[in-house]
């Protein structure tokens, strides 16, 4: 016999349900089941059933219930063996394993004691719930138990969800969090999962809403878990505070005062300029760390690499800043002006501190400045920045003698320096009192505690006269390195712009723990900087010196370092690509994936790609331009594959550097006469150009890519190039040309067994058919895709097909069918995390509902579309949502609101050069005409 309490009470004998009678009679059985094999006193049972309001003869009623239950539970027995009278009460003699609630308790305990199997145990426990526990049973005990069991279920759900922060859990988490708005642990899970899924802006919004609820309704602040979690959401890109920072205290105080005491209404910006190695970055980072409490919304940092041959792209830096601020990569504009405008919008009202390090010139800086006077900026540069509006300009010079001695003291100790006072003074003068040189010399002394300072002074004096002090320090420090450390110093210099620990291990050919030992030893020697856990970088002067030494000693070091790094990055990128685009046969052209798990999930892969893509782009460019002779064909092809593999993982955020690298790879592939590599490189360049809205250039590269891939028999990349040609033609309203390209791409995907690629290209072709007047054909195509037993590959793709089918029905005047399809798109796009598709579908749905006369629903959908588009930073979708909302509120008779939304739509669409701006202007004109008529009538 089995007993189920987690839903409607259910008792089964040999699989057959037993009818248990009236509700209060069933409540008696539950009272006993909650205490199996224990005697429950009659008074306790009366209290369980009626509490403070028992009937006239409660014991008589109770005995009647017991009698009826015995007959139902053991109809053929003369003497009961299950429900027994005992010691002034009753006992239910059952095996607890036959009661679902007790099985849940066992599984919960197993989950706690066996963490590796916790997910399975918790999932099994949750599967035993069939609805509201003890539903419809009367009595105070039943009420208390319903509440307790509901709490138990919620706890199990929280523990189960806590073991999986993947985006797949978001729909369930969001529903639970909405149902329990004051439950902090559940809200924390939602915030953490959104953050890990790259939806940090939404995570912050959840926190802000929770904070408001707790303060307004309960009068309390969030607990420590939520408060700590909120700190994780604030971007903090500052490098670690410089060790042994000394001197410059007046400058630190001046910067703090300038950025925290408003004297003018504009942006608060400080510039720090000076020669290389003078300590500009150390001063700026130290000042920035001291200002943390004044900028609670976060700290942004970028190395603009102004001293490099090719400085950092302002467009790429903006993409990184926007992603850090919670803007999804797909919502980032393609052009520099658009990114700069969105950055100004995203920083409005925020108290952010932004450190722009090593700027080349004014032109590089201007697009990176925020739009809010609540923000503050620190800029460092080797050159004057005359057109940058600064509230404070610091021209940094070398250390004063006391400051230089102070730095020496902080590294080797005051006592050691004081005992050799005269030699210490000679040493800092030999270093030109340049902070970088003094730091390296001090690190050398710290590594050799028995070495007299005078000996180091003598060694510096022995170097050739006429060599700058900093170069002398570099040479001496390098000469004194142990051979293994000197080799690491040279090889690591070929990794840029920064070095992850895994990359260091690959370049050095060592396990990570051994590579970390060497990198930290170089940090101790002040020849390498630690920028955070497991990440390092060279000062550009030190890197240049290390590379000169490497080329002079062993010209193959550079090639070996590049090849080892390329092998590591390509293996990881191939694995990440397979997570981002499951089933895409392009992954097969990149070689074998990593032999062991590298990433826990797609968000983890995206985080890796974001950290390593700048290095991958720099590596690809270096391989393409290595040496005066023909490049290494194998390395060139692998470098191309590396960037292609990164393309669905946010490569567009680094489009400035990626475009230059892709052009270099095209040239290198042509030099190698490798048509396959050329085809992939041209496809890569076309994809980057398409992402930057340079359609004519993108089309030319895609056409050449297609020809090269056909000649080289590279069908997987050929399909991608054909689909890109279709997208470009579609964007240029050349729909017949787009249909041909999409159909060819779909057919090729079908032959390759690439279902998601086939569906994507087929749906793209259907969209072009709608726009070319063939909506009936498009509707038939989409209906076939949805009915196909092979499915549409994934939820996001299914949402897209529903969207296109909805557009086809709308074009054909089938408004009810259009509304149904667009609603299906919304229902799938949201849980799939495709907020751009959801926003577009809600806008279209709002327009259809308006045409159906369902005006209030239309206004609601348009409002939600506008909120999603604004949240995602998509200017075009935001503009179209304003336009749809303007039409909807016009239909409702709210002319004032309509004018506001129509004006917003017109402003945004005109700025984008979109054809829909004419629709917005027409609506504004109609509203103005209606106002004039109303005034005349009045």
XYZ file of C-alpha atoms in Angstrom, residues 21-586:
566
model
C -14.483 9.403 2.239
C -15.208 12.889 3.558
C -12.479 15.573 3.804
C -12.218 15.502 7.601
C -11.999 11.717 7.564
C -9.093 11.983 5.122
C -7.518 14.578 7.400
C -7.498 11.996 10.241
C -5.480 9.642 8.028
C -3.028 12.397 7.127
C -2.564 13.247 10.813
C -1.462 9.672 11.416
C 0.643 9.471 8.240
C 2.621 12.490 9.371
C 3.635 10.428 12.460
C 3.963 6.889 11.081
C 4.277 4.110 13.646
C 3.802 6.598 16.467
C 0.866 6.729 18.873
C -1.114 9.927 18.364
C -3.258 10.820 21.362
C -6.977 11.367 20.870
C -6.707 14.906 22.251
C -3.968 15.634 19.726
C -6.087 14.339 16.846
C -9.042 16.466 18.006
C -6.769 19.499 18.099
C -5.399 18.621 14.633
C -8.907 18.456 13.166
C -10.742 21.299 14.883
C -8.288 23.382 16.911
C -10.092 25.728 19.326
C -13.520 25.066 17.796
C -14.332 21.341 18.229
C -17.904 20.073 17.680
C -20.179 18.980 20.519
C -18.885 15.371 20.604
C -15.447 15.429 18.924
C -14.284 12.076 20.267
C -17.415 10.348 18.972
C -16.864 11.900 15.556
C -13.195 10.917 15.606
C -13.988 7.268 16.437
C -16.482 7.198 13.593
C -13.786 8.391 11.185
C -11.351 5.781 12.494
C -13.919 3.029 12.053
C -14.656 4.049 8.473
C -10.964 4.276 7.623
C -10.327 0.740 8.957
C -13.029 -0.613 6.691
C -11.613 1.211 3.679
C -7.975 0.319 4.337
C -8.492 -3.316 5.364
C -11.906 -4.379 4.105
C -11.331 -8.158 4.470
C -9.709 -8.252 7.915
C -11.717 -8.914 11.069
C -8.948 -7.550 13.293
C -7.127 -4.416 12.177
C -3.378 -4.647 11.596
C -2.847 -1.240 10.031
C -4.819 1.341 12.005
C -4.461 0.320 15.645
C -5.948 1.544 18.942
C -3.187 1.932 21.480
C -2.638 3.715 24.846
C -5.361 6.344 24.584
C -4.749 7.060 20.934
C -4.195 5.529 17.521
C -1.151 4.303 15.587
C -0.791 3.797 11.852
C 1.545 0.824 11.304
C 3.124 1.582 7.915
C 6.554 1.519 6.362
C 7.636 5.183 5.968
C 9.233 4.252 2.637
C 5.681 3.860 1.290
C 4.863 7.522 2.061
C 5.982 10.034 -0.581
C 6.802 12.732 1.973
C 9.209 10.458 3.805
C 10.836 9.508 0.513
C 11.385 13.228 -0.154
C 13.085 13.605 3.223
C 15.381 10.677 2.445
C 16.316 12.127 -0.963
C 16.979 15.532 0.603
C 19.361 13.951 3.109
C 21.088 11.990 0.328
C 21.580 15.203 -1.657
C 23.285 16.778 1.347
C 25.547 13.800 2.031
C 26.363 12.951 -1.622
C 26.985 16.295 -3.370
C 28.102 14.684 -6.646
C 24.637 13.143 -7.026
C 22.720 16.020 -5.437
C 21.090 17.193 -8.670
C 19.640 13.765 -9.395
C 18.372 13.282 -5.824
C 16.760 16.720 -5.713
C 15.188 16.269 -9.133
C 13.668 12.952 -8.025
C 12.352 14.550 -4.835
C 10.708 17.380 -6.753
C 9.152 14.942 -9.203
C 7.052 13.485 -6.347
C 4.989 16.669 -6.052
C 1.648 16.454 -7.863
C 0.211 19.827 -6.889
C -0.675 21.649 -3.681
C 0.055 19.322 -0.735
C -2.972 18.101 1.264
C -5.250 20.071 -1.026
C -8.798 20.746 0.280
C -8.258 19.030 3.646
C -9.667 20.939 6.673
C -8.220 21.638 10.092
C -5.414 23.712 11.589
C -2.833 20.936 11.192
C -3.578 20.631 7.484
C -3.170 24.397 7.082
C 0.190 24.381 8.889
C 1.432 21.363 6.964
C 0.434 22.840 3.609
C 2.548 25.880 4.430
C 5.455 23.779 5.707
C 5.424 21.440 2.705
C 5.198 24.350 0.285
C 8.237 25.829 2.009
C 10.029 22.471 1.742
C 9.309 22.310 -1.977
C 10.581 25.839 -2.488
C 13.763 24.989 -0.571
C 14.304 21.930 -2.771
C 13.740 24.025 -5.886
C 16.256 26.599 -4.687
C 18.861 23.950 -3.920
C 18.294 22.272 -7.281
C 18.511 25.546 -9.198
C 21.610 26.566 -7.229
C 23.453 23.595 -8.722
C 22.866 24.851 -12.277
C 23.248 28.530 -13.174
C 22.744 27.909 -16.894
C 20.384 29.984 -18.994
C 18.147 26.921 -19.364
C 16.941 27.506 -15.795
C 16.021 31.149 -16.310
C 12.357 30.657 -17.184
C 11.725 28.591 -14.039
C 13.766 30.979 -11.898
C 11.961 34.050 -13.191
C 8.567 32.464 -12.545
C 9.516 31.443 -8.994
C 11.067 34.817 -8.222
C 7.926 36.574 -9.405
C 5.805 34.279 -7.229
C 8.015 34.933 -4.156
C 9.175 38.548 -4.512
C 10.533 38.851 -0.947
C 12.499 35.598 -0.843
C 16.107 36.734 -0.936
C 17.760 33.411 -1.721
C 15.564 32.931 -4.777
C 16.188 36.487 -5.931
C 19.932 35.919 -5.440
C 19.792 32.835 -7.663
C 18.013 34.811 -10.367
C 20.503 37.688 -10.134
C 23.477 35.312 -10.299
C 22.084 33.336 -13.243
C 21.270 36.476 -15.222
C 24.757 37.796 -14.535
C 26.440 34.539 -15.597
C 24.315 34.520 -18.760
C 25.662 37.909 -19.757
C 22.454 39.749 -18.819
C 24.037 41.894 -16.124
C 21.799 44.903 -16.713
C 18.744 42.732 -16.007
C 20.478 41.305 -12.928
C 20.979 44.832 -11.602
C 17.321 45.625 -12.308
C 16.246 42.579 -10.254
C 18.433 43.736 -7.376
C 17.110 47.293 -7.539
C 13.503 46.071 -7.542
C 14.171 43.764 -4.579
C 15.883 46.550 -2.645
C 12.908 48.848 -3.211
C 10.410 46.184 -2.104
C 12.305 45.358 1.080
C 12.770 48.981 2.068
C 9.269 50.168 1.175
C 7.260 47.193 2.459
C 9.397 45.716 5.256
C 11.624 48.613 6.240
C 14.808 46.502 5.960
C 17.898 46.395 3.743
C 18.862 43.251 1.773
C 20.854 40.630 3.658
C 24.611 40.034 3.327
C 24.357 37.476 0.471
C 22.383 39.824 -1.747
C 24.535 42.810 -0.773
C 27.734 40.930 -1.633
C 26.223 39.774 -4.886
C 25.361 43.354 -5.817
C 29.046 44.213 -5.540
C 29.811 41.549 -8.162
C 27.464 43.273 -10.576
C 29.323 46.559 -10.414
C 31.966 46.532 -13.106
C 35.479 46.817 -11.745
C 38.146 46.569 -14.419
C 40.886 48.388 -12.516
C 44.250 46.622 -12.485
C 45.538 45.566 -9.082
C 46.845 48.406 -6.931
C 50.576 48.864 -7.662
C 52.806 47.261 -5.012
C 55.380 49.402 -3.208
C 53.736 52.609 -4.381
C 55.593 55.543 -2.913
C 55.842 59.263 -3.440
C 53.386 61.197 -5.581
C 51.108 61.722 -2.564
C 50.377 65.368 -3.425
C 49.367 64.245 -6.916
C 47.083 61.534 -5.502
C 45.427 64.128 -3.278
C 45.073 66.593 -6.163
C 43.406 63.979 -8.366
C 41.019 62.950 -5.591
C 40.035 66.568 -4.928
C 39.574 67.371 -8.611
C 37.304 64.370 -9.202
C 35.196 64.609 -6.047
C 34.706 68.382 -5.688
C 32.626 69.751 -8.513
C 33.786 73.195 -9.628
C 32.294 73.217 -13.124
C 29.076 71.718 -14.504
C 30.798 69.517 -17.091
C 32.676 66.234 -17.069
C 35.374 65.880 -14.413
C 38.535 64.726 -16.211
C 42.179 64.630 -15.124
C 45.121 64.147 -17.492
C 48.481 62.727 -16.395
C 51.222 63.123 -18.986
C 54.932 62.369 -19.012
C 57.724 60.291 -20.538
C 57.729 56.497 -20.699
C 58.494 54.780 -17.397
C 57.818 57.861 -15.290
C 54.984 56.145 -13.392
C 51.845 57.586 -15.018
C 49.889 54.323 -14.852
C 50.960 53.580 -11.273
C 49.812 57.027 -10.163
C 46.510 56.800 -12.037
C 45.723 53.293 -10.756
C 46.629 54.230 -7.176
C 44.410 57.318 -7.343
C 41.587 55.310 -8.907
C 41.688 52.727 -6.107
C 41.526 55.478 -3.499
C 38.392 56.857 -5.185
C 36.393 53.603 -5.140
C 33.865 54.726 -2.474
C 32.995 57.818 -4.509
C 32.014 55.814 -7.619
C 29.684 53.024 -6.460
C 28.442 52.127 -9.960
C 31.802 50.761 -11.012
C 35.249 51.374 -12.442
C 36.143 50.911 -16.124
C 39.689 50.545 -17.438
C 41.241 50.341 -20.884
C 44.838 50.279 -22.105
C 44.734 52.385 -25.262
C 48.224 51.175 -26.266
C 49.105 54.615 -27.601
C 52.803 53.752 -27.854
C 52.196 50.655 -30.003
C 52.598 50.695 -33.761
C 48.837 50.061 -34.017
C 47.021 51.550 -30.998
C 43.855 50.077 -29.518
C 40.677 50.781 -31.462
C 38.287 53.168 -29.717
C 35.419 51.199 -31.270
C 36.669 47.951 -29.751
C 37.147 49.550 -26.338
C 33.601 50.921 -26.432
C 32.246 47.470 -27.252
C 34.054 46.079 -24.216
C 32.789 48.899 -21.982
C 29.210 48.394 -23.204
C 29.388 44.646 -22.582
C 30.760 45.318 -19.090
C 27.836 47.655 -18.438
C 25.401 44.870 -19.333
C 24.644 45.628 -22.995
C 24.350 42.376 -24.952
C 26.901 42.041 -27.800
C 24.095 41.730 -30.349
C 22.761 45.112 -29.205
C 26.042 46.980 -29.684
C 25.965 49.289 -32.750
C 28.329 48.487 -35.568
C 29.918 51.882 -36.055
C 32.095 54.017 -33.798
C 29.602 56.870 -33.670
C 26.763 54.539 -32.672
C 28.847 52.867 -29.989
C 29.963 56.210 -28.605
C 26.371 57.466 -28.500
C 25.161 54.326 -26.743
C 28.033 54.566 -24.249
C 27.006 58.116 -23.395
C 23.427 56.897 -22.923
C 24.483 53.895 -20.840
C 26.571 56.052 -18.497
C 23.889 58.686 -17.959
C 22.967 58.942 -14.291
C 25.757 56.563 -13.241
C 28.638 57.332 -10.931
C 31.430 55.620 -12.844
C 35.181 56.142 -12.719
C 36.889 55.536 -16.073
C 40.656 55.135 -16.425
C 41.926 55.527 -19.995
C 45.568 54.505 -19.873
C 48.308 55.253 -22.402
C 46.299 57.334 -24.868
C 47.873 58.216 -28.205
C 46.083 61.476 -28.941
C 42.914 63.518 -28.561
C 41.150 61.828 -31.474
C 41.436 58.406 -29.861
C 39.983 59.745 -26.615
C 36.975 61.817 -27.672
C 34.609 58.877 -28.484
C 35.452 57.241 -25.133
C 34.230 60.049 -22.918
C 30.979 59.413 -21.000
C 27.871 61.533 -21.275
C 27.242 62.080 -17.585
C 28.801 64.707 -15.335
C 28.351 62.164 -12.515
C 31.191 60.164 -14.087
C 34.893 60.973 -13.735
C 37.800 60.179 -16.054
C 41.553 59.797 -15.551
C 43.667 59.822 -18.721
C 47.370 58.992 -19.028
C 49.449 59.768 -22.103
C 53.016 60.394 -23.221
C 51.833 63.396 -25.216
C 49.964 66.574 -24.336
C 46.227 66.439 -24.990
C 45.330 70.036 -25.748
C 41.711 69.612 -26.828
C 40.651 67.356 -23.949
C 38.719 69.442 -21.381
C 40.517 68.765 -18.094
C 39.822 70.043 -14.612
C 43.411 69.133 -13.681
C 46.542 68.560 -15.790
C 49.532 66.836 -14.198
C 52.846 66.835 -16.103
C 54.682 64.026 -14.293
C 58.463 64.240 -13.953
C 60.994 61.736 -12.652
C 61.124 61.134 -8.916
C 62.697 63.624 -6.578
C 65.687 62.105 -4.713
C 63.607 61.462 -1.554
C 60.834 59.817 -3.619
C 63.328 57.581 -5.433
C 64.900 56.595 -2.108
C 61.407 55.970 -0.715
C 60.670 53.478 -3.489
C 63.976 51.727 -2.807
C 63.094 51.551 0.887
C 59.668 50.053 0.176
C 61.267 47.179 -1.765
C 64.516 46.371 0.078
C 63.771 47.830 3.502
C 64.860 51.047 5.156
C 67.538 49.417 7.323
C 69.423 47.894 4.379
C 69.291 51.131 2.444
C 70.282 53.295 5.431
C 73.329 51.113 6.062
C 74.493 51.901 2.499
C 73.148 55.427 2.243
C 75.705 56.862 -0.185
C 75.565 53.886 -2.549
C 71.766 53.984 -2.524
C 71.851 57.629 -3.604
C 74.278 56.747 -6.403
C 72.001 53.870 -7.503
C 68.847 55.958 -7.905
C 70.837 58.611 -9.773
C 72.271 55.886 -12.053
C 68.648 54.954 -12.782
C 67.926 58.574 -13.687
C 65.368 58.555 -10.840
C 62.998 57.068 -13.405
C 60.421 55.063 -11.388
C 60.411 52.047 -13.730
C 64.211 51.804 -13.653
C 64.391 52.291 -9.875
C 61.715 49.617 -9.358
C 63.585 47.064 -11.495
C 66.908 47.800 -9.773
C 65.249 47.521 -6.361
C 63.650 44.206 -7.342
C 67.126 42.954 -8.351
C 68.451 43.845 -4.892
C 65.471 42.240 -3.163
C 66.172 38.996 -5.031
C 69.818 39.027 -3.833
C 69.701 40.168 -0.183
C 73.461 39.705 0.329
C 74.502 41.785 -2.669
C 75.971 45.174 -1.752
C 74.266 48.119 -3.419
C 77.689 49.324 -4.532
C 78.127 46.204 -6.672
C 74.904 46.924 -8.549
C 76.040 50.522 -9.060
C 79.365 49.250 -10.433
C 77.631 46.817 -12.814
C 75.470 49.619 -14.156
C 78.549 51.835 -14.611
C 80.346 49.054 -16.495
C 77.733 49.097 -19.287
C 78.523 51.188 -22.358
C 78.419 54.912 -21.980
C 75.782 56.754 -23.958
C 73.098 54.130 -23.323
C 69.971 55.601 -21.631
C 69.635 54.781 -17.957
C 66.495 52.701 -18.491
C 68.203 50.575 -21.164
C 71.167 50.010 -18.866
C 68.803 48.803 -16.117
C 67.052 46.456 -18.552
C 70.352 44.994 -19.745
C 71.691 44.441 -16.260
C 68.447 42.948 -14.947
C 68.273 40.577 -17.903
C 71.932 39.562 -17.595
C 71.415 38.598 -13.950
C 68.357 36.413 -14.554
C 68.758 32.621 -14.162
C 68.774 30.990 -17.632
C 65.304 29.454 -17.248
C 63.804 32.764 -16.197
C 65.596 34.641 -18.986
C 64.115 32.218 -21.526
C 60.632 32.750 -20.086
C 61.150 36.521 -20.190
C 61.995 36.421 -23.914
C 59.308 33.950 -24.981
C 56.476 35.596 -23.084
C 57.232 38.913 -24.773
C 55.684 37.502 -27.979
C 52.255 37.304 -26.303
C 50.246 40.525 -26.408
C 48.436 42.655 -25.323
C 48.287 40.647 -22.078
C 49.062 37.101 -20.986
C 46.718 34.576 -19.411
C 48.201 31.809 -17.319
C 47.119 29.100 -19.779
C 48.763 31.044 -22.619
C 51.954 31.428 -20.606
C 52.025 27.683 -19.958
C 51.548 26.946 -23.672
C 54.290 29.324 -24.797
C 56.727 28.014 -22.201
C 55.785 24.368 -22.757
C 55.149 23.844 -19.046
C 52.274 22.853 -16.741
C 50.341 25.864 -15.476
C 51.686 25.665 -11.929
C 55.286 25.795 -13.207
C 54.466 28.599 -15.618
C 52.882 30.533 -12.761
C 56.062 30.129 -10.717
C 58.096 31.726 -13.534
C 55.633 34.534 -14.273
C 55.428 35.442 -10.590
C 59.231 35.412 -10.421
C 59.302 37.922 -13.274
C 56.727 40.007 -11.403
C 59.037 39.926 -8.379
C 61.825 41.230 -10.627
C 59.482 44.051 -11.795
C 59.942 42.833 -15.386
C 56.299 41.745 -15.671
C 53.141 43.269 -14.201
C 50.284 41.316 -12.612
C 46.945 42.792 -13.718
C 44.717 40.352 -11.832
C 44.405 36.708 -10.896
C 46.234 34.681 -13.538
C 46.797 37.594 -15.953
C 49.973 39.540 -16.709
C 51.354 42.177 -19.051
C 54.646 43.791 -20.015
C 55.360 47.478 -19.895
C 55.801 48.310 -23.581
C 59.426 49.384 -23.038
C 60.221 46.101 -21.296
C 58.456 44.080 -24.017
C 60.424 45.842 -26.743
C 63.685 45.094 -24.937
C 62.747 41.419 -24.413
C 61.876 41.027 -28.098
C 65.164 42.551 -29.209
C 66.992 40.072 -27.009
C 64.918 37.191 -28.346
C 65.578 38.035 -31.997
C 69.278 38.505 -31.313
C 69.685 35.232 -29.413
C 67.347 32.832 -31.254
C 65.207 33.949 -34.195
C 63.053 30.798 -33.892
C 61.753 31.775 -30.433
C 59.098 34.023 -31.902
C 57.834 31.357 -34.311
C 57.813 28.674 -31.623
C 55.950 30.917 -29.186
C 53.359 31.842 -31.815
C 52.777 28.223 -32.861
C 52.338 26.981 -29.284
C 49.946 29.800 -28.452
C 48.026 29.275 -31.688
C 47.551 25.566 -30.945
C 46.156 26.321 -27.483
C 43.793 29.094 -28.582
C 42.485 27.188 -31.601
C 41.681 24.104 -29.519
C 39.772 26.186 -26.982
C 38.078 28.288 -29.666
C 36.900 25.166 -31.486
C 35.291 23.904 -28.275
C 33.686 27.289 -27.621
C 32.392 27.460 -31.208
C 30.694 24.081 -30.828
C 28.888 25.399 -27.730
C 27.845 28.619 -29.475
C 26.709 26.987 -32.732
C 25.931 23.326 -31.938
C 25.797 21.087 -34.982
C 27.547 23.512 -37.341
C 29.916 21.467 -39.565
C 32.292 24.442 -39.734
